[in-house]
Short mmCIF file of C-alpha atoms and ligand atoms in Angstrom, two decimals:
data_model
loop_
_atom_site.label_atom_id
_atom_site.label_comp_id
_atom_site.label_asym_id
_atom_site.label_seq_id
_atom_site.Cartn_x
_atom_site.Cartn_y
_atom_site.Cartn_z
CA MET N 1 123.96 105.17 101.60
CA ARG N 2 126.62 105.43 104.11
CA ALA N 3 129.10 104.28 100.93
CA TRP N 4 127.65 106.19 98.44
CA SER N 5 127.76 110.01 100.87
CA THR N 6 131.25 109.04 101.98
CA ARG N 7 132.68 108.69 97.80
CA GLN N 8 130.78 112.34 97.72
CA LEU N 9 132.83 113.16 101.07
CA HIS N 10 135.58 111.67 100.07
CA ALA N 11 135.67 112.87 96.72
CA LYS N 12 139.29 113.63 95.15
CA ALA N 13 138.23 116.99 93.86
CA GLU N 14 141.17 119.22 96.25
CA LYS N 15 137.29 119.74 97.83
CA SER N 16 135.22 117.68 99.76
CA LYS N 17 131.09 117.73 98.39
CA ARG N 18 129.26 119.74 100.00
CA ILE N 19 125.74 116.56 100.45
CA GLY N 20 122.32 118.81 100.37
CA PHE N 21 120.02 116.51 102.23
CA VAL N 22 116.22 116.68 101.48
CA PRO N 23 114.23 114.14 104.47
CA THR N 24 110.39 113.10 102.73
CA MET N 25 106.88 111.10 103.74
CA GLY N 26 106.79 110.91 99.56
CA PHE N 27 104.07 111.91 97.57
CA LEU N 28 105.95 115.11 96.78
CA HIS N 29 103.85 117.85 95.93
CA SER N 30 105.51 121.71 94.86
CA GLY N 31 106.61 122.18 98.57
CA HIS N 32 108.91 118.95 98.49
CA LEU N 33 110.14 120.02 95.36
CA ALA N 34 111.15 123.78 96.49
CA LEU N 35 113.42 121.89 98.84
CA VAL N 36 114.94 120.31 96.86
CA THR N 37 115.60 123.00 93.88
CA ARG N 38 116.76 124.90 96.79
CA ALA N 39 119.23 122.04 97.85
CA LYS N 40 120.65 122.15 94.17
CA LYS N 41 120.86 125.34 94.75
CA GLU N 42 123.18 125.32 97.68
CA ASN N 43 125.59 121.57 97.74
CA ASP N 44 126.77 119.49 94.90
CA ALA N 45 125.10 116.64 95.04
CA VAL N 46 121.46 116.50 96.51
CA VAL N 47 120.08 113.21 98.68
CA VAL N 48 116.16 112.70 98.32
CA SER N 49 115.08 109.81 101.35
CA ILE N 50 111.39 108.89 100.81
CA PHE N 51 110.34 106.69 104.07
CA VAL N 52 107.05 107.01 105.57
CA ASN N 53 108.74 106.76 109.38
CA PRO N 54 106.01 104.07 111.38
CA THR N 55 107.62 105.41 114.67
CA GLN N 56 105.94 108.97 114.19
CA PHE N 57 102.22 108.20 113.85
CA GLY N 58 100.55 107.28 116.73
CA PRO N 59 97.65 104.05 116.53
CA THR N 60 94.66 105.54 115.71
CA GLU N 61 96.96 107.99 113.00
CA ASP N 62 96.82 106.98 109.29
CA PHE N 63 100.34 105.12 108.57
CA ASN N 64 98.99 102.61 107.05
CA ALA N 65 97.03 105.19 104.93
CA TYR N 66 99.43 107.49 104.34
CA PRO N 67 99.64 108.28 100.35
CA ARG N 68 101.93 106.36 98.65
CA ASN N 69 102.86 106.58 94.57
CA LEU N 70 107.23 106.15 94.32
CA LYS N 71 106.51 104.70 91.17
CA LYS N 72 105.66 108.18 90.32
CA ASP N 73 108.09 110.36 93.24
CA LEU N 74 111.15 108.73 91.63
CA ALA N 75 110.07 109.85 88.13
CA LEU N 76 109.99 113.03 89.24
CA LEU N 77 112.88 113.48 91.13
CA LYS N 78 114.43 111.97 88.11
CA LYS N 79 113.01 115.19 86.47
CA GLU N 80 114.78 117.11 88.92
CA LYS N 81 118.87 115.44 88.45
CA VAL N 82 119.20 115.03 92.15
CA ASP N 83 121.84 112.99 93.56
CA ALA N 84 120.35 109.66 94.64
CA VAL N 85 116.39 108.43 96.73
CA PHE N 86 117.77 106.84 99.54
CA VAL N 87 114.30 104.91 100.20
CA PRO N 88 115.07 102.66 103.04
CA SER N 89 112.93 99.71 104.07
CA ALA N 90 111.51 99.42 107.79
CA THR N 91 113.56 96.60 108.71
CA ALA N 92 116.60 98.38 107.46
CA MET N 93 116.02 101.23 109.53
CA TYR N 94 114.68 99.86 112.86
CA PRO N 95 116.35 96.79 112.34
CA ASP N 96 115.42 94.48 116.04
CA GLY N 97 112.15 96.72 116.39
CA VAL N 98 112.00 100.61 118.30
CA LYS N 99 113.80 98.47 120.94
CA SER N 100 115.72 102.54 121.85
CA THR N 101 113.78 106.36 120.20
CA ILE N 102 115.70 109.93 121.10
CA ASN N 103 113.54 111.63 123.08
CA ALA N 104 112.37 115.23 121.76
CA GLY N 105 113.12 118.89 123.51
CA PRO N 106 110.66 120.85 125.12
CA GLU N 107 110.03 122.81 121.89
CA SER N 108 107.77 119.30 121.33
CA LYS N 109 105.73 119.32 124.57
CA PRO N 110 103.21 122.25 123.46
CA LEU N 111 101.02 122.34 120.02
CA GLU N 112 101.59 118.77 118.19
CA GLY N 113 102.75 117.29 121.51
CA GLN N 114 99.73 117.64 122.93
CA PHE N 115 97.79 115.81 120.98
CA ARG N 116 100.34 113.29 119.33
CA LYS N 117 101.88 112.06 121.91
CA GLY N 118 105.75 110.84 120.72
CA HIS N 119 105.79 111.78 117.53
CA PHE N 120 108.06 113.71 117.57
CA ASP N 121 110.66 111.39 119.78
CA GLY N 122 109.51 109.29 116.18
CA VAL N 123 110.66 112.15 114.50
CA CYS N 124 114.01 112.67 116.00
CA THR N 125 114.43 109.19 115.79
CA VAL N 126 114.29 108.88 112.19
CA VAL N 127 116.53 111.81 111.49
CA VAL N 128 119.00 110.83 113.62
CA LYS N 129 118.99 107.55 111.53
CA LEU N 130 119.31 108.83 107.96
CA PHE N 131 121.18 111.80 108.64
CA ASP N 132 123.81 109.33 110.18
CA ALA N 133 123.05 107.40 106.01
CA VAL N 134 123.38 110.28 104.55
CA ARG N 135 125.19 112.57 106.74
CA PRO N 136 124.17 115.65 104.46
CA THR N 137 126.43 118.99 105.58
CA THR N 138 122.78 120.40 104.83
CA ALA N 139 119.09 119.55 105.38
CA TYR N 140 115.68 121.26 103.55
CA PHE N 141 112.98 121.32 106.35
CA GLY N 142 109.08 123.20 105.24
CA GLN N 143 108.42 125.98 107.33
CA LYS N 144 104.37 123.95 107.36
CA ASP N 145 106.49 121.33 109.72
CA PHE N 146 107.02 124.69 112.04
CA GLN N 147 107.27 122.92 115.51
CA GLN N 148 109.34 120.23 113.74
CA THR N 149 111.97 122.47 112.13
CA ARG N 150 111.67 123.82 115.94
CA VAL N 151 112.55 120.35 117.45
CA VAL N 152 115.22 119.28 114.96
CA GLU N 153 117.18 122.98 114.95
CA GLU N 154 116.96 122.29 119.35
CA MET N 155 118.38 118.85 118.91
CA VAL N 156 120.55 118.96 116.60
CA ALA N 157 122.10 121.86 118.77
CA ARG N 158 121.76 119.83 121.89
CA ARG N 159 123.75 116.74 119.81
CA LYS N 160 125.62 119.59 118.08
CA MET N 161 125.43 117.08 115.30
CA PRO N 162 127.73 119.04 112.06
CA VAL N 163 124.54 119.19 109.83
CA LYS N 164 122.77 123.22 109.12
CA ILE N 165 119.12 122.73 109.10
CA VAL N 166 117.62 125.69 106.03
CA VAL N 167 113.77 126.12 106.68
CA CYS N 168 112.90 126.70 104.05
CA PRO N 169 108.98 128.95 103.25
CA THR N 170 106.05 126.83 102.82
CA VAL N 171 104.52 126.31 99.20
CA ARG N 172 101.04 127.38 98.40
CA GLU N 173 97.93 126.06 95.78
CA ALA N 174 96.24 129.43 94.19
CA ASP N 175 93.94 130.07 96.63
CA GLY N 176 96.57 130.10 100.27
CA LEU N 177 96.16 126.19 100.69
CA ALA N 178 99.27 124.99 101.88
CA LYS N 179 100.40 122.17 99.73
CA SER N 180 100.46 118.47 101.69
CA SER N 181 99.93 114.76 100.78
CA ARG N 182 97.58 114.70 103.10
CA ASN N 183 94.72 116.92 100.65
CA VAL N 184 94.41 114.26 98.51
CA TYR N 185 91.90 112.80 101.60
CA LEU N 186 89.39 116.34 100.90
CA SER N 187 86.35 115.57 99.21
CA PRO N 188 85.91 118.13 96.72
CA VAL N 189 83.53 120.05 99.42
CA GLU N 190 86.05 120.28 102.43
CA ARG N 191 88.63 121.12 99.52
CA ALA N 192 86.59 124.56 98.50
CA ILE N 193 86.50 125.16 102.24
CA ALA N 194 89.79 124.21 103.68
CA PRO N 195 91.84 127.23 102.76
CA VAL N 196 89.93 129.44 105.32
CA LEU N 197 92.94 128.19 107.52
CA HIS N 198 95.67 130.01 106.33
CA GLN N 199 92.69 133.19 105.09
CA THR N 200 92.49 132.92 109.25
CA LEU N 201 96.10 133.20 109.85
CA LEU N 202 95.93 136.23 108.07
CA LEU N 203 93.20 137.68 109.52
CA VAL N 204 95.32 137.35 113.05
CA LYS N 205 98.05 138.47 111.59
CA LYS N 206 96.18 141.07 110.64
CA ASP N 207 94.54 141.76 114.11
CA LEU N 208 97.79 141.11 116.33
CA LEU N 209 99.52 143.46 114.38
CA ALA N 210 97.18 146.12 115.18
CA GLY N 211 97.55 145.23 118.93
CA GLU N 212 94.08 143.12 119.60
CA PRO N 213 94.37 140.88 122.58
CA VAL N 214 96.53 137.52 121.56
CA GLY N 215 93.13 136.20 123.54
CA LYS N 216 90.05 137.34 121.53
CA VAL N 217 92.10 137.13 118.30
CA GLU N 218 92.59 133.04 119.65
CA ALA N 219 89.33 133.39 120.45
CA THR N 220 87.41 134.58 117.94
CA ALA N 221 89.46 132.46 115.08
CA PHE N 222 88.50 129.40 117.02
CA GLY N 223 85.00 130.54 116.62
CA VAL N 224 85.62 131.77 112.87
CA LEU N 225 87.25 127.96 111.76
CA ALA N 226 84.79 126.24 114.09
CA LEU N 227 81.42 127.88 112.37
CA THR N 228 83.50 127.31 108.60
CA GLY N 229 82.95 123.26 109.71
CA PHE N 230 86.34 122.95 111.24
CA ASN N 231 87.13 120.58 114.73
CA VAL N 232 90.68 122.55 115.82
CA GLN N 233 92.66 121.29 118.03
CA TYR N 234 94.50 123.93 119.07
CA PHE N 235 94.90 127.55 117.22
CA SER N 236 97.73 128.90 118.91
CA VAL N 237 99.77 133.15 119.13
CA CYS N 238 103.25 131.49 120.16
CA ASP N 239 107.05 132.18 121.21
CA ALA N 240 108.25 131.63 117.69
CA LYS N 241 111.47 130.44 119.07
CA THR N 242 110.13 128.03 122.61
CA LEU N 243 106.49 127.26 121.07
CA LYS N 244 105.13 129.04 124.26
CA PRO N 245 101.71 130.61 124.26
CA LEU N 246 101.69 134.02 124.13
CA ARG N 247 99.77 136.10 126.84
CA SER N 248 100.72 138.97 127.48
CA PHE N 249 101.33 140.85 124.29
CA LYS N 250 103.35 144.52 125.56
CA ALA N 251 105.38 142.40 127.05
CA SER N 252 106.15 140.52 122.92
CA LYS N 253 106.49 143.94 121.17
CA GLY N 254 109.43 142.29 118.66
CA LYS N 255 108.94 139.52 119.47
CA ARG N 256 108.95 137.00 116.45
CA VAL N 257 105.08 134.58 116.63
CA VAL N 258 104.46 131.85 115.35
CA VAL N 259 100.34 131.26 115.10
CA ALA N 260 99.99 127.99 115.18
CA VAL N 261 96.65 126.48 113.92
CA ALA N 262 95.71 122.46 114.03
CA ALA N 263 92.26 121.09 112.70
CA TYR N 264 90.03 118.15 111.55
CA LEU N 265 88.18 118.62 108.24
CA GLY N 266 86.06 115.59 108.52
CA LYS N 267 88.80 113.15 108.51
CA THR N 268 91.54 114.69 107.45
CA ARG N 269 93.87 116.29 109.54
CA LEU N 270 96.27 119.92 108.49
CA ILE N 271 98.46 121.75 109.84
CA ASP N 272 99.31 125.41 109.26
CA ASN N 273 101.09 128.62 110.46
CA SER N 274 102.07 131.69 109.93
CA LEU N 275 105.29 133.12 111.73
CA PHE N 276 105.76 137.38 111.76
CA SER N 277 107.90 139.69 114.48
CA LEU N 278 105.12 141.76 117.21
P1 LIG B 301 106.43 115.28 104.44
O1 LIG B 301 106.90 114.40 103.11
O2 LIG B 301 105.40 115.70 104.72
O3 LIG B 301 107.05 114.27 105.82
O4 LIG B 301 107.30 116.86 104.40
C1 LIG B 301 108.95 116.36 104.17
C2 LIG B 301 109.40 117.61 104.31
O5 LIG B 301 108.97 118.28 103.52
C3 LIG B 301 108.94 118.67 104.50
O6 LIG B 301 110.09 119.51 106.06
C4 LIG B 301 107.65 118.90 104.72
O7 LIG B 301 108.44 120.32 106.06
C5 LIG B 301 108.48 119.88 104.03
N1 LIG B 301 106.85 120.35 103.16
C6 LIG B 301 105.82 119.74 103.26
N2 LIG B 301 104.82 120.38 102.75
C7 LIG B 301 105.75 121.99 102.38
C8 LIG B 301 104.51 122.15 102.05
N3 LIG B 301 103.59 122.97 101.12
N4 LIG B 301 105.67 123.69 101.85
C9 LIG B 301 107.10 123.54 101.98
N5 LIG B 301 107.70 122.57 102.25
C10 LIG B 301 107.23 121.77 102.36
#
C-alpha cells in the first residue's frame, strides 16, 4: 500500500497526486459510497480500506459477528472505479499483537466512551496505521459517527499529521434510519421501530430551538425511546466541539450542539445524532 501511494505522490506529472482516503470496516452501503463519491470529486486517486479492526471492539462486542462480504464490497468499489482497495490482514496491521495503542483525547471520554471503554483508543491506533500506509491528502469520515470524527480531528491536529479531515452528512433510509452495516441484525419488527430514533432527534431539535430546557427535552426523549422498546444507553445534548453535556441553555446561544444517542433494539446497538446551532 505504501509503495503504491508513494508512486502516486511522486507521479511524473509536475504536480503530485492528491490521494483521497475512505477508511471502512466493509459491508458497504450507500453511506460509505457517498464518502467515495466525495473523495473522487476532490482528489486524483481514491483509496478505500476494508478492515474490521479488532482493537476497537470490546471483549463482549460483536467483532466475530460483524457482517462481512468482501466479494460484494469489491464489486461495488470496482463499479465506483476507485483506484485502490486496501484490505490488510490483522497480522499485517498488528504484527506483534497490540503492544502499544494510541490514547484518544478528552473528546473520547463522554458518550461512547462511557459505554465502550478503549473503543476510541482502538480507532485512533488503526487510523494512524492506515494513514501511515495510505498517506492520504484528505480522509473522509461520516457524521453518523460524530464523536469519531471529533476524536480523529483532534488527534490529527495534536499530532500535526499532514492529512485533511472531511466530514460528510449521514445517509439515511427513506424512513430516516441512518444507514449502517449493523442494520442487517434488526428483525422485521425492530426494523419497523428503528426510525423512531431519528424522529426523536428531529423532535428534540425542534424543542431545543423553541427554547425548551435541555434536561426536560432529554428526559422526554429518553422516555419516548424507552416506551417504544429501545434500551437507551445515552441521549445527550452536547457542545459539538468538546462533546461535554450542555446544561445551561441560555449560555449556549449561538453554539453548535450535537444531540447524540446510543440505544439497543434487541441485541442491535444503534447510534445516531443531530448537529445544529442554537
Ligand atoms: P464503518 O464501516 O461503519 O466503520 O464506517 C466507515 C465510514 O463510513 C465512517 O467514517 C462512518 O462514519 C461512515 N458511515 C457509516 N455509515 C454512514 C452513513 N449512514 N452516512 C454517512 N457515512 C457513514
